[in-house]
Coordinates of C-alpha atoms in Angstrom, one line a residue:
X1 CA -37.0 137.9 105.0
X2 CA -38.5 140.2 107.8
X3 CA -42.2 139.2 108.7
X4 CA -44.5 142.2 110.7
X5 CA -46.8 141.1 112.5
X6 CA -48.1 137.9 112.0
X7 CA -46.4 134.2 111.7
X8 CA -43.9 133.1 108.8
X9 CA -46.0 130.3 108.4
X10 CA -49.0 132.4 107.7
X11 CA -46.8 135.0 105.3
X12 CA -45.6 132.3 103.5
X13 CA -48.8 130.3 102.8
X14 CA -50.2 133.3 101.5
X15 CA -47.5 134.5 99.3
X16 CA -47.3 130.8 97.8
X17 CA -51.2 131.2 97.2
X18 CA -51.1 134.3 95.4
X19 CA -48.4 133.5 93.1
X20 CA -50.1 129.9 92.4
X21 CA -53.2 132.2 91.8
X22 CA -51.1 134.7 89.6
X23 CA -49.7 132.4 86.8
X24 CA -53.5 131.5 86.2
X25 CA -53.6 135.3 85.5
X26 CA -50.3 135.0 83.1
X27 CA -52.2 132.7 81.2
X28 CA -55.5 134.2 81.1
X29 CA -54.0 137.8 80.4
X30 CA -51.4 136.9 78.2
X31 CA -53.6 135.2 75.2
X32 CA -54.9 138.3 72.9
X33 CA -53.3 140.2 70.3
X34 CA -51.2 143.1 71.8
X35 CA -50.5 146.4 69.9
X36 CA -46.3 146.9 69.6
X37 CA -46.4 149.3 72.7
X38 CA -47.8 146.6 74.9
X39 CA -45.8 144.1 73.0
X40 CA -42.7 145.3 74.5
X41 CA -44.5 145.9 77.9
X42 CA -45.8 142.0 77.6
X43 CA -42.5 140.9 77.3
X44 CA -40.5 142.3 80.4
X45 CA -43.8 141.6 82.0
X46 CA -43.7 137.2 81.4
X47 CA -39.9 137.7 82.3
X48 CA -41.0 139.3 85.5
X49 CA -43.7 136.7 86.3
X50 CA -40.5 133.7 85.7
X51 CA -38.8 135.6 88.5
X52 CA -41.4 136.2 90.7
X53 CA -42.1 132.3 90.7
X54 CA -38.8 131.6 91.2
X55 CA -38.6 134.1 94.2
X56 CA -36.4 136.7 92.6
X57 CA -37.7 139.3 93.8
X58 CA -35.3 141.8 92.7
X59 CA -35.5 140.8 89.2
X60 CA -38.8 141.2 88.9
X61 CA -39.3 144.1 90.4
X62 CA -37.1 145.1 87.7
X63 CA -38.5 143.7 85.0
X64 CA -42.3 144.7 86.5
X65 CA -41.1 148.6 86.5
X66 CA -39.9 148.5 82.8
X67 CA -43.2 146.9 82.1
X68 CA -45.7 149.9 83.7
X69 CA -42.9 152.4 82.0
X70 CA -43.6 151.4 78.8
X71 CA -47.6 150.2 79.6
X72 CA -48.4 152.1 82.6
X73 CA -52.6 151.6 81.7
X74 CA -52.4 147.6 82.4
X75 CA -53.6 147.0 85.8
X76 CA -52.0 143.1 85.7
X77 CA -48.5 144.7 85.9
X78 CA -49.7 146.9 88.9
X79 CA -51.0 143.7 90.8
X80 CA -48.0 141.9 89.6
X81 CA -45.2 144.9 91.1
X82 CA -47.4 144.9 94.1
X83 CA -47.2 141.3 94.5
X84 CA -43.2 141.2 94.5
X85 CA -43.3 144.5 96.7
X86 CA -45.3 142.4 99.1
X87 CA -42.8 139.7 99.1
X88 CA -40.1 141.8 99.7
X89 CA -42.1 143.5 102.8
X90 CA -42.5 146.6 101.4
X91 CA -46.3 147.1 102.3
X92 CA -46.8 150.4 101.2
X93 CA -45.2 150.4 97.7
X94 CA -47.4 147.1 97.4
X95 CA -50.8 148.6 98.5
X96 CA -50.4 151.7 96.4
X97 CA -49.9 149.7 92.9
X98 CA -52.6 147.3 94.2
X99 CA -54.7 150.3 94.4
X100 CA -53.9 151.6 91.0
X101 CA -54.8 148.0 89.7
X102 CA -58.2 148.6 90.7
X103 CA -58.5 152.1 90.1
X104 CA -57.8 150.8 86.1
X105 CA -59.9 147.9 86.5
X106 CA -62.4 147.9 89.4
X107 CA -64.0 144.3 89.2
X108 CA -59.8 143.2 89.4
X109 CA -60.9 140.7 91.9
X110 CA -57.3 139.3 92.5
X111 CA -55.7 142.8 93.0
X112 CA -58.5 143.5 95.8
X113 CA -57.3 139.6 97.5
X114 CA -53.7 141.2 97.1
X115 CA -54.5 144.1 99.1
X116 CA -56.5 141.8 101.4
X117 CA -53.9 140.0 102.4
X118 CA -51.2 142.6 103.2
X119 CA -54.2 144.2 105.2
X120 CA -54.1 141.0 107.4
X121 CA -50.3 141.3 107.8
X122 CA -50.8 144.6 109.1
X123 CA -53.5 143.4 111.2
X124 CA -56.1 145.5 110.0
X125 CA -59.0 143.6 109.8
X126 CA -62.1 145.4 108.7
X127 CA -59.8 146.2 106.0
X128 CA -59.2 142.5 104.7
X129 CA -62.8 141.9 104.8
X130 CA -63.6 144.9 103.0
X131 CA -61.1 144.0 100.4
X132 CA -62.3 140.1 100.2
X133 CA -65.9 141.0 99.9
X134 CA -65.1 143.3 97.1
X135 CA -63.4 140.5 95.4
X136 CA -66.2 138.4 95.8
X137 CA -68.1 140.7 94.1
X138 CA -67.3 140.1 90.7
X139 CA -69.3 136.3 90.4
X140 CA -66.4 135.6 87.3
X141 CA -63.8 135.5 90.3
X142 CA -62.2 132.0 89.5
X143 CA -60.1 131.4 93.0
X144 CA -63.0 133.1 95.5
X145 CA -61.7 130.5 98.1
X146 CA -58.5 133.1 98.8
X147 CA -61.0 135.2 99.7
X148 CA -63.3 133.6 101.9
X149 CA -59.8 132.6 103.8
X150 CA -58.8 136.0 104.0
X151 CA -62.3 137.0 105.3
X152 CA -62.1 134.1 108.0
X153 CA -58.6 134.6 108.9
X154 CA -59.5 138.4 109.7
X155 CA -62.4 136.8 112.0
X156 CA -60.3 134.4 113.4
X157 CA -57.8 137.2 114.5
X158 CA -61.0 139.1 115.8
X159 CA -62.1 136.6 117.9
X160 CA -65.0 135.5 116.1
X161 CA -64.3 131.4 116.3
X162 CA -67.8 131.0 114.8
X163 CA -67.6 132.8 111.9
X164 CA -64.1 132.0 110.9
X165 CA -64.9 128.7 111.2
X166 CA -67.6 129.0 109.1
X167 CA -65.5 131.0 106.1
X168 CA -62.8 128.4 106.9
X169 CA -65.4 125.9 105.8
X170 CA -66.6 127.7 103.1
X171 CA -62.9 128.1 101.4
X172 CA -62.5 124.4 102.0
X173 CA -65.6 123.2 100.1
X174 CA -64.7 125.7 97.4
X175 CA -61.4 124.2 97.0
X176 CA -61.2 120.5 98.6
X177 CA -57.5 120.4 98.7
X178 CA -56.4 124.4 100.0
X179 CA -54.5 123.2 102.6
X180 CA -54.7 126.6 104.7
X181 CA -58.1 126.7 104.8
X182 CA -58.2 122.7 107.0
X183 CA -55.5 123.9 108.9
X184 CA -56.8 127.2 110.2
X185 CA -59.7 125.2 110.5
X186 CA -58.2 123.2 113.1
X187 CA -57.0 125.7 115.0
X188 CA -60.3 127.6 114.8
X189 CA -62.1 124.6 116.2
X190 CA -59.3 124.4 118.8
X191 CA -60.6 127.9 120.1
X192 CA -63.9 126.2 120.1
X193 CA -63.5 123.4 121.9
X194 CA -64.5 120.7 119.3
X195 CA -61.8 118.4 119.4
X196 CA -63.0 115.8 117.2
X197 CA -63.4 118.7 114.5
X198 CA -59.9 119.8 115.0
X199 CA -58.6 116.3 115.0
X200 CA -60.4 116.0 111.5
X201 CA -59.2 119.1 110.2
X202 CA -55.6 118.5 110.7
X203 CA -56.2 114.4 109.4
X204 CA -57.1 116.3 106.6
X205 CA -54.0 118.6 106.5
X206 CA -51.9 115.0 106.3
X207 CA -53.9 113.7 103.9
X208 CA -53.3 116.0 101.0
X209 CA -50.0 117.5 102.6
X210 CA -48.0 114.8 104.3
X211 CA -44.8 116.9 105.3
X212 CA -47.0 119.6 107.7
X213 CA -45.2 118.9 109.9
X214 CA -47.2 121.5 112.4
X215 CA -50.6 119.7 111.0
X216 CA -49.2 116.3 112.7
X217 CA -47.7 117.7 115.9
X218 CA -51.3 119.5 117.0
X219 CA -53.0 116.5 115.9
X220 CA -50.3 114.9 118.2
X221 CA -51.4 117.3 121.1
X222 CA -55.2 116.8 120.6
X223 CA -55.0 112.7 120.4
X224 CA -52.4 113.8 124.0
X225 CA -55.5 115.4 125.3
X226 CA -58.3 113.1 124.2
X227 CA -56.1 110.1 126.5
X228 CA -54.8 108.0 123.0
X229 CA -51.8 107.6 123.9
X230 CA -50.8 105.1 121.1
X231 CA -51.7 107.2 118.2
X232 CA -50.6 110.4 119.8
X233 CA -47.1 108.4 120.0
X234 CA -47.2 107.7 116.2
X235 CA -48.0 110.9 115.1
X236 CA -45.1 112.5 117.4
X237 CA -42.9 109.8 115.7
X238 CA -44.2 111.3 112.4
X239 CA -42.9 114.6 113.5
X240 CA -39.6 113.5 114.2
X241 CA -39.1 111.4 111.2
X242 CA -40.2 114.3 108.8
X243 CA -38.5 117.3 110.8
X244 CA -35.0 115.9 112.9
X245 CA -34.0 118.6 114.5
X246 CA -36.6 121.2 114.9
X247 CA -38.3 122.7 117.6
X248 CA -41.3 120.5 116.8
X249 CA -39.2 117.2 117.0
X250 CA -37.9 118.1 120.1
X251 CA -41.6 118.6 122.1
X252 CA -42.8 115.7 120.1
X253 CA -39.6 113.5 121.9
X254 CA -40.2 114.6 125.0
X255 CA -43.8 113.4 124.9
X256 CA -43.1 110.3 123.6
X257 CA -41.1 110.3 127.1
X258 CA -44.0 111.7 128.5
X259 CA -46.4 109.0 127.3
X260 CA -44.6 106.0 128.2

């Protein structure tokens, strides 16, 4: 798939966050009695949400447009066609159905994090912050940690070290185990200069994600810098064991070298 702007990695954490975060919404939207119109909207609609999880994209664009033709008042199928729009890089299509979630239902907190987020990929910043804030607005918001990340990733790509760091560590205590939010951590700290924060950060990464590969291979760098020589040597072992082959594995090797 074509990525604008910013890093795959970054893309794809947030796509697999929002789709984590939208089958909560499948389940929460999905448990009333439906009149027979919506019925038939419902249906095309969970059929949609299989495809989306599964990454096919095409299907459920499909099965999301069939849904809003027969239902076009439910603003969960809007968020849900922008969401596949989004994955398929089609930015516009996806903020305009974002925006007509929340035009049908303004407190839709996880429609204003999807428009948050395609904001950041088009690196328009005030925008995602807007956005986040708004979703942080409604206080029944059940995943506000998405948008406290978006909020400090928009920092972050401000310059701001300080306060993305400090929304970094608010998503992190929100959710102890968002992965995104230690690891952009790190790097904020990195920008910082607080190397024993950054080394922490990315220990972290490991601990509840032990293939990051890119969490070991800067803590690899930091322990280079900090003169520890034996567990930098470990760690860059780590990378090569978990990723043969990759660009990663490669620098990792030739530090080893390097360290010897």
């Amino acid at each position: 798939m074509k990525i604008r702007y910013l890093n795959n990695r970054f893309r794809q954490t947030t796509l697999l966050a929002l789709l984590l975060c939208f089958v909560l919404l499948l389940v929460t939207a999905c448990g009333a009695g439906l009149e027979e119109k919506k019925s038939e909207s419902e249906t095309h609609y969970k059929l949609g949400v299989v495809y989306l999880n599964d990454r096919n994209f095409i299907m459920a664009l499909e099965e999301f447009t069939q849904a809003i033709e027969v239902y076009p008042e439910e603003p969960s199928y809007h968020n849900a066609i922008g969401l596949a729009y989004f994955a398929r890089d089609m930015n516009a299509k996806a903020k305009r159905h974002m925006e007509q979630a929340i035009a049908l239902q303004p407190d839709f907190s996880e429609a204003y994090v999807n428009l948050a987020a395609i904001h950041l990929v088009e690196r328009n910043w005030e925008a995602a912050i807007d956005a986040s804030n708004m979703a942080l607005g409604n206080i029944f918001y059940k995943t506000p940690e998405l948008a406290h990340f978006n909020i400090a990733q928009a920092h972050y790509n401000m310059g701001k070290y300080e306060r993305a760091a400090e929304g970094f560590v608010t998503a992190a205590k929100l959710n102890p185990r968002y992965v995104p939010a230690f690891y952009n951590l790190g790097l904020t700290y990195e920008k910082l200069k607080r190397t024993k924060e950054a080394v922490k950060a990315y220990r972290r990464v490991i601990s509840i994600s032990p293939g990051y590969v890119e969490a070991y291979f800067k803590l690899g760098m930091l322990l280079v810098k900090s003169g520890e020589k034996r567990s930098a040597t470990e760690v860059f072992n780590s990378v090569i064991k978990l990723a043969p082959g990759s660009a990663e594995a490669k620098s990792a090797s030739e530090y080893i070298e390097l360290l010897k």
